[in-house]
mmCIF file of C-alpha atoms in Angstrom:
data_model
loop_
_atom_site.group_PDB
_atom_site.id
_atom_site.type_symbol
_atom_site.label_atom_id
_atom_site.label_comp_id
_atom_site.label_asym_id
_atom_site.label_seq_id
_atom_site.Cartn_x
_atom_site.Cartn_y
_atom_site.Cartn_z
ATOM 1 C CA GLY A 1 19.452 -31.068 -33.192
ATOM 2 C CA ASN A 2 20.376 -28.571 -35.854
ATOM 3 C CA SER A 3 19.319 -24.942 -35.614
ATOM 4 C CA VAL A 4 20.079 -21.618 -37.291
ATOM 5 C CA THR A 5 19.667 -18.206 -35.710
ATOM 6 C CA GLN A 6 19.565 -15.077 -37.848
ATOM 7 C CA MET A 7 19.448 -11.445 -36.855
ATOM 8 C CA GLU A 8 15.909 -10.217 -36.838
ATOM 9 C CA GLY A 9 14.726 -7.828 -39.461
ATOM 10 C CA PRO A 10 13.565 -5.935 -41.182
ATOM 11 C CA VAL A 11 16.767 -4.192 -42.208
ATOM 12 C CA THR A 12 16.538 -0.928 -44.147
ATOM 13 C CA LEU A 13 19.627 0.591 -45.766
ATOM 14 C CA SER A 14 20.417 3.345 -48.214
ATOM 15 C CA GLU A 15 21.953 2.459 -51.541
ATOM 16 C CA GLU A 16 25.746 1.920 -51.361
ATOM 17 C CA ALA A 17 25.650 1.203 -47.624
ATOM 18 C CA PHE A 18 27.517 -1.728 -46.065
ATOM 19 C CA LEU A 19 25.432 -4.785 -45.226
ATOM 20 C CA THR A 20 25.927 -7.382 -42.521
ATOM 21 C CA ILE A 21 23.344 -10.030 -41.678
ATOM 22 C CA ASN A 22 24.385 -12.184 -38.757
ATOM 23 C CA CYS A 23 23.921 -15.937 -38.710
ATOM 24 C CA THR A 24 24.963 -18.439 -36.055
ATOM 25 C CA TYR A 25 24.289 -22.142 -35.980
ATOM 26 C CA THR A 26 24.166 -25.292 -33.878
ATOM 27 C CA ALA A 27 24.814 -28.560 -35.658
ATOM 28 C CA THR A 28 26.076 -32.083 -35.242
ATOM 29 C CA GLY A 29 29.118 -33.135 -37.188
ATOM 30 C CA TYR A 30 30.558 -30.855 -39.835
ATOM 31 C CA PRO A 31 27.789 -28.828 -41.463
ATOM 32 C CA SER A 32 27.707 -27.193 -44.861
ATOM 33 C CA LEU A 33 26.438 -23.619 -44.706
ATOM 34 C CA PHE A 34 24.332 -21.674 -47.170
ATOM 35 C CA TRP A 35 22.760 -18.312 -47.846
ATOM 36 C CA TYR A 36 19.601 -18.356 -49.913
ATOM 37 C CA VAL A 37 17.805 -15.285 -51.271
ATOM 38 C CA GLN A 38 14.111 -14.871 -52.018
ATOM 39 C CA TYR A 39 13.020 -12.010 -54.270
ATOM 40 C CA PRO A 40 9.392 -10.866 -54.059
ATOM 41 C CA GLY A 41 6.951 -13.427 -55.429
ATOM 42 C CA GLU A 42 9.634 -15.994 -56.171
ATOM 43 C CA GLY A 43 11.062 -19.174 -54.702
ATOM 44 C CA LEU A 44 14.387 -19.314 -52.916
ATOM 45 C CA GLN A 45 17.625 -19.449 -54.841
ATOM 46 C CA LEU A 46 21.106 -20.241 -53.655
ATOM 47 C CA LEU A 47 23.265 -17.155 -53.154
ATOM 48 C CA LEU A 48 26.464 -18.736 -51.822
ATOM 49 C CA LYS A 49 27.741 -21.685 -49.827
ATOM 50 C CA ALA A 50 30.710 -22.971 -47.836
ATOM 51 C CA THR A 51 31.318 -26.623 -47.073
ATOM 52 C CA LYS A 52 34.187 -26.534 -44.585
ATOM 53 C CA ALA A 53 35.712 -24.348 -41.907
ATOM 54 C CA ASP A 54 37.444 -21.144 -43.095
ATOM 55 C CA ASP A 55 35.898 -21.438 -46.574
ATOM 56 C CA LYS A 56 34.587 -18.191 -47.998
ATOM 57 C CA GLY A 57 31.546 -18.295 -50.224
ATOM 58 C CA SER A 58 30.970 -15.387 -52.599
ATOM 59 C CA ASN A 59 28.543 -14.382 -55.320
ATOM 60 C CA LYS A 60 27.163 -11.122 -56.761
ATOM 61 C CA GLY A 61 29.327 -9.065 -54.382
ATOM 62 C CA PHE A 62 28.071 -10.938 -51.306
ATOM 63 C CA GLU A 63 30.491 -12.851 -49.080
ATOM 64 C CA ALA A 64 30.302 -15.109 -46.040
ATOM 65 C CA THR A 65 33.071 -16.956 -44.193
ATOM 66 C CA TYR A 66 32.542 -20.259 -42.386
ATOM 67 C CA ARG A 67 33.817 -19.637 -38.823
ATOM 68 C CA LYS A 68 33.844 -22.891 -36.876
ATOM 69 C CA GLU A 69 35.265 -21.307 -33.723
ATOM 70 C CA THR A 70 32.338 -18.895 -33.427
ATOM 71 C CA THR A 71 29.790 -21.137 -35.242
ATOM 72 C CA SER A 72 28.934 -18.241 -37.522
ATOM 73 C CA PHE A 73 28.356 -17.533 -41.208
ATOM 74 C CA HIS A 74 27.637 -13.812 -41.452
ATOM 75 C CA LEU A 75 26.590 -12.377 -44.809
ATOM 76 C CA GLU A 76 28.283 -9.163 -45.974
ATOM 77 C CA LYS A 77 28.202 -6.848 -48.946
ATOM 78 C CA GLY A 78 30.249 -3.715 -49.296
ATOM 79 C CA SER A 79 27.770 -1.624 -51.283
ATOM 80 C CA VAL A 80 24.136 -2.659 -51.559
ATOM 81 C CA GLN A 81 21.851 -1.785 -54.440
ATOM 82 C CA VAL A 82 18.090 -1.348 -54.641
ATOM 83 C CA SER A 83 17.959 -4.638 -56.560
ATOM 84 C CA ASP A 84 19.332 -6.443 -53.473
ATOM 85 C CA SER A 85 16.023 -5.892 -51.671
ATOM 86 C CA ALA A 86 14.858 -9.390 -50.763
ATOM 87 C CA VAL A 87 14.576 -11.863 -47.904
ATOM 88 C CA TYR A 88 17.818 -13.634 -46.986
ATOM 89 C CA PHE A 89 17.904 -17.061 -45.342
ATOM 90 C CA CYS A 90 20.832 -18.724 -43.651
ATOM 91 C CA ALA A 91 20.718 -22.530 -43.770
ATOM 92 C CA LEU A 92 22.750 -25.646 -43.047
ATOM 93 C CA THR A 93 22.978 -29.344 -43.629
ATOM 94 C CA SER A 94 24.900 -31.635 -41.312
ATOM 95 C CA SER A 95 26.665 -34.913 -41.866
ATOM 96 C CA GLY A 96 23.758 -36.749 -40.293
ATOM 97 C CA SER A 97 21.213 -35.223 -42.655
ATOM 98 C CA ALA A 98 23.184 -34.202 -45.691
ATOM 99 C CA ARG A 99 20.156 -33.725 -47.883
ATOM 100 C CA GLN A 100 17.914 -31.908 -45.399
ATOM 101 C CA LEU A 101 18.302 -28.165 -45.069
ATOM 102 C CA THR A 102 17.596 -26.428 -41.768
ATOM 103 C CA PHE A 103 16.711 -22.755 -42.296
ATOM 104 C CA GLY A 104 16.879 -19.646 -40.193
ATOM 105 C CA SER A 105 13.797 -17.457 -39.950
ATOM 106 C CA GLY A 106 14.898 -15.064 -42.687
ATOM 107 C CA THR A 107 15.896 -11.392 -42.736
ATOM 108 C CA GLN A 108 13.992 -8.897 -44.865
ATOM 109 C CA LEU A 109 16.322 -6.346 -46.496
ATOM 110 C CA THR A 110 15.021 -3.165 -48.076
ATOM 111 C CA VAL A 111 17.444 -0.873 -49.887
ATOM 112 C CA LEU A 112 16.281 2.674 -50.527
ATOM 113 C CA PRO A 113 17.556 4.794 -53.436
ATOM 114 C CA ASP B 1 15.945 -23.029 -64.788
ATOM 115 C CA ALA B 2 15.599 -26.135 -62.631
ATOM 116 C CA GLY B 3 12.442 -27.296 -64.409
ATOM 117 C CA ILE B 4 10.158 -27.335 -61.361
ATOM 118 C CA THR B 5 6.464 -26.577 -61.729
ATOM 119 C CA GLN B 6 4.062 -26.303 -58.817
ATOM 120 C CA SER B 7 0.291 -26.387 -59.121
ATOM 121 C CA PRO B 8 -1.938 -24.786 -58.192
ATOM 122 C CA ARG B 9 -0.061 -21.554 -57.514
ATOM 123 C CA HIS B 10 -2.917 -20.154 -55.447
ATOM 124 C CA LYS B 11 -5.760 -21.926 -53.697
ATOM 125 C CA VAL B 12 -8.441 -20.905 -51.226
ATOM 126 C CA THR B 13 -10.308 -23.689 -49.497
ATOM 127 C CA GLU B 14 -12.467 -24.314 -46.468
ATOM 128 C CA THR B 15 -11.612 -26.084 -43.232
ATOM 129 C CA GLY B 16 -12.107 -29.822 -43.465
ATOM 130 C CA THR B 17 -11.704 -30.166 -47.218
ATOM 131 C CA PRO B 18 -8.943 -32.245 -48.813
ATOM 132 C CA VAL B 19 -6.246 -30.438 -50.785
ATOM 133 C CA THR B 20 -3.525 -31.809 -53.054
ATOM 134 C CA LEU B 21 -0.545 -29.796 -54.244
ATOM 135 C CA ARG B 22 1.509 -31.074 -57.144
ATOM 136 C CA CYS B 23 5.200 -30.674 -57.852
ATOM 137 C CA HIS B 24 6.466 -31.665 -61.275
ATOM 138 C CA GLN B 25 10.099 -31.777 -62.350
ATOM 139 C CA THR B 26 11.524 -32.283 -65.821
ATOM 140 C CA GLU B 27 15.028 -33.459 -64.822
ATOM 141 C CA ASN B 28 14.336 -36.862 -63.204
ATOM 142 C CA HIS B 29 16.191 -35.969 -60.015
ATOM 143 C CA ARG B 30 15.951 -38.536 -57.254
ATOM 144 C CA TYR B 31 15.451 -36.219 -54.263
ATOM 145 C CA MET B 32 12.372 -34.007 -53.900
ATOM 146 C CA TYR B 33 11.117 -32.013 -50.935
ATOM 147 C CA TRP B 34 8.093 -30.156 -49.641
ATOM 148 C CA TYR B 35 8.633 -27.156 -47.359
ATOM 149 C CA ARG B 36 6.223 -24.664 -45.850
ATOM 150 C CA GLN B 37 7.124 -21.022 -45.297
ATOM 151 C CA ASP B 38 5.613 -19.029 -42.462
ATOM 152 C CA PRO B 39 6.566 -15.617 -41.047
ATOM 153 C CA GLY B 40 9.105 -15.949 -38.242
ATOM 154 C CA HIS B 41 9.785 -19.613 -39.000
ATOM 155 C CA GLY B 42 11.684 -19.555 -42.252
ATOM 156 C CA LEU B 43 11.148 -22.753 -44.203
ATOM 157 C CA ARG B 44 10.344 -26.004 -42.462
ATOM 158 C CA LEU B 45 10.559 -29.445 -44.037
ATOM 159 C CA ILE B 46 7.265 -31.340 -44.282
ATOM 160 C CA HIS B 47 8.201 -34.504 -46.200
ATOM 161 C CA TYR B 48 10.843 -35.550 -48.642
ATOM 162 C CA SER B 49 11.359 -38.332 -51.155
ATOM 163 C CA TYR B 50 14.493 -40.173 -52.231
ATOM 164 C CA GLY B 51 12.910 -42.176 -55.022
ATOM 165 C CA VAL B 52 9.684 -43.591 -56.390
ATOM 166 C CA LYS B 53 7.575 -44.802 -53.459
ATOM 167 C CA ASP B 54 10.391 -43.842 -51.034
ATOM 168 C CA THR B 55 9.388 -41.005 -48.729
ATOM 169 C CA ASP B 56 10.130 -39.865 -45.206
ATOM 170 C CA LYS B 57 8.846 -37.352 -42.693
ATOM 171 C CA GLY B 58 10.330 -33.969 -41.989
ATOM 172 C CA GLU B 59 10.055 -31.595 -39.081
ATOM 173 C CA VAL B 60 6.365 -30.678 -39.479
ATOM 174 C CA SER B 61 4.705 -33.708 -41.089
ATOM 175 C CA ASP B 62 1.564 -33.969 -38.925
ATOM 176 C CA GLY B 63 -1.568 -33.450 -41.018
ATOM 177 C CA TYR B 64 0.248 -34.049 -44.316
ATOM 178 C CA SER B 65 0.825 -37.060 -46.526
ATOM 179 C CA VAL B 66 2.832 -37.437 -49.718
ATOM 180 C CA SER B 67 3.050 -39.768 -52.653
ATOM 181 C CA ARG B 68 5.549 -40.336 -55.416
ATOM 182 C CA SER B 69 4.401 -42.851 -57.988
ATOM 183 C CA LYS B 70 6.573 -41.398 -60.762
ATOM 184 C CA THR B 71 10.030 -39.853 -60.607
ATOM 185 C CA GLU B 72 8.790 -36.552 -61.975
ATOM 186 C CA ASP B 73 5.816 -35.969 -59.653
ATOM 187 C CA PHE B 74 5.697 -35.441 -55.883
ATOM 188 C CA LEU B 75 2.243 -34.829 -54.404
ATOM 189 C CA LEU B 76 1.482 -33.224 -51.059
ATOM 190 C CA THR B 77 -1.968 -33.925 -49.590
ATOM 191 C CA LEU B 78 -3.785 -32.296 -46.735
ATOM 192 C CA GLU B 79 -6.462 -34.874 -45.912
ATOM 193 C CA SER B 80 -8.576 -32.391 -43.945
ATOM 194 C CA ALA B 81 -7.278 -28.840 -44.183
ATOM 195 C CA THR B 82 -7.100 -26.649 -41.074
ATOM 196 C CA SER B 83 -6.500 -22.916 -40.718
ATOM 197 C CA SER B 84 -3.036 -23.636 -39.268
ATOM 198 C CA GLN B 85 -2.075 -25.041 -42.661
ATOM 199 C CA THR B 86 -2.528 -21.668 -44.319
ATOM 200 C CA SER B 87 0.949 -21.105 -45.696
ATOM 201 C CA VAL B 88 3.134 -20.879 -48.758
ATOM 202 C CA TYR B 89 4.324 -24.310 -49.848
ATOM 203 C CA PHE B 90 7.566 -24.806 -51.746
ATOM 204 C CA CYS B 91 8.733 -27.837 -53.618
ATOM 205 C CA ALA B 92 12.459 -28.353 -54.080
ATOM 206 C CA ILE B 93 14.829 -30.773 -55.779
ATOM 207 C CA SER B 94 18.413 -31.751 -55.019
ATOM 208 C CA PRO B 95 20.380 -32.336 -58.196
ATOM 209 C CA PRO B 96 23.250 -34.849 -58.334
ATOM 210 C CA SER B 97 25.617 -31.959 -59.114
ATOM 211 C CA SER B 98 25.139 -30.731 -55.549
ATOM 212 C CA GLY B 99 27.115 -33.763 -54.375
ATOM 213 C CA GLY B 100 24.758 -34.276 -51.480
ATOM 214 C CA THR B 101 25.833 -31.011 -49.850
ATOM 215 C CA GLY B 102 22.300 -29.740 -49.527
ATOM 216 C CA GLU B 103 22.040 -27.299 -52.418
ATOM 217 C CA LEU B 104 18.398 -27.190 -53.454
ATOM 218 C CA PHE B 105 16.473 -25.690 -56.335
ATOM 219 C CA PHE B 106 13.041 -24.388 -55.453
ATOM 220 C CA GLY B 107 9.773 -24.011 -57.274
ATOM 221 C CA GLU B 108 7.852 -20.727 -57.243
ATOM 222 C CA GLY B 109 5.565 -21.732 -54.410
ATOM 223 C CA SER B 110 1.885 -22.494 -53.866
ATOM 224 C CA ARG B 111 -0.052 -20.118 -51.641
ATOM 225 C CA LEU B 112 -2.780 -21.960 -49.724
ATOM 226 C CA THR B 113 -5.431 -20.187 -47.667
ATOM 227 C CA VAL B 114 -7.709 -22.275 -45.446
ATOM 228 C CA LEU B 115 -10.802 -20.378 -44.286
#
């Protein structure tokens, strides 16, 4: 079956630091990969996505590259801000369940001023 | 704004009582979902619907039932709530613009506490 493994948190960084949150996956077929973000007290919202190998998703300074050879989709940002403090979820859908997302356990990020 | 409203937003109930959570959408999207969020587990799919009266089970469906009698409403029912169902419940929709790739829009969540 499908599964997503994220680095465990919580992660605490100083403002302007470099961020990496690791994500690896197991899936049947050719999955689409996603990063969702959840700000305090809110629902999840899509941050970025990639639908095929070597695609790079990007949004709000965040980037992730779909690496089929390492089954990874690591999230990166060059300079984090306090407003980036949130929980980040890696997720996938596969060709056998295109409309069902499988989520990782989430990584709590706190950015200190 | 994806036009998703969940109700109630907060509920405290006792073990053994029935509970119904409502998800209402204003966009008439075909696909709707119920997820639960628990620490260390991320979000897990409970049930989903692909049309009026068309529903299917997700990963953690035991103890839950759903109904969709109108396109805009998707109800999640706990027939007899247990403490293990204490969680935050999220409704989500999949718009046609997502092209079936799995992009979802989520409601703000319903926090349920079962004492």
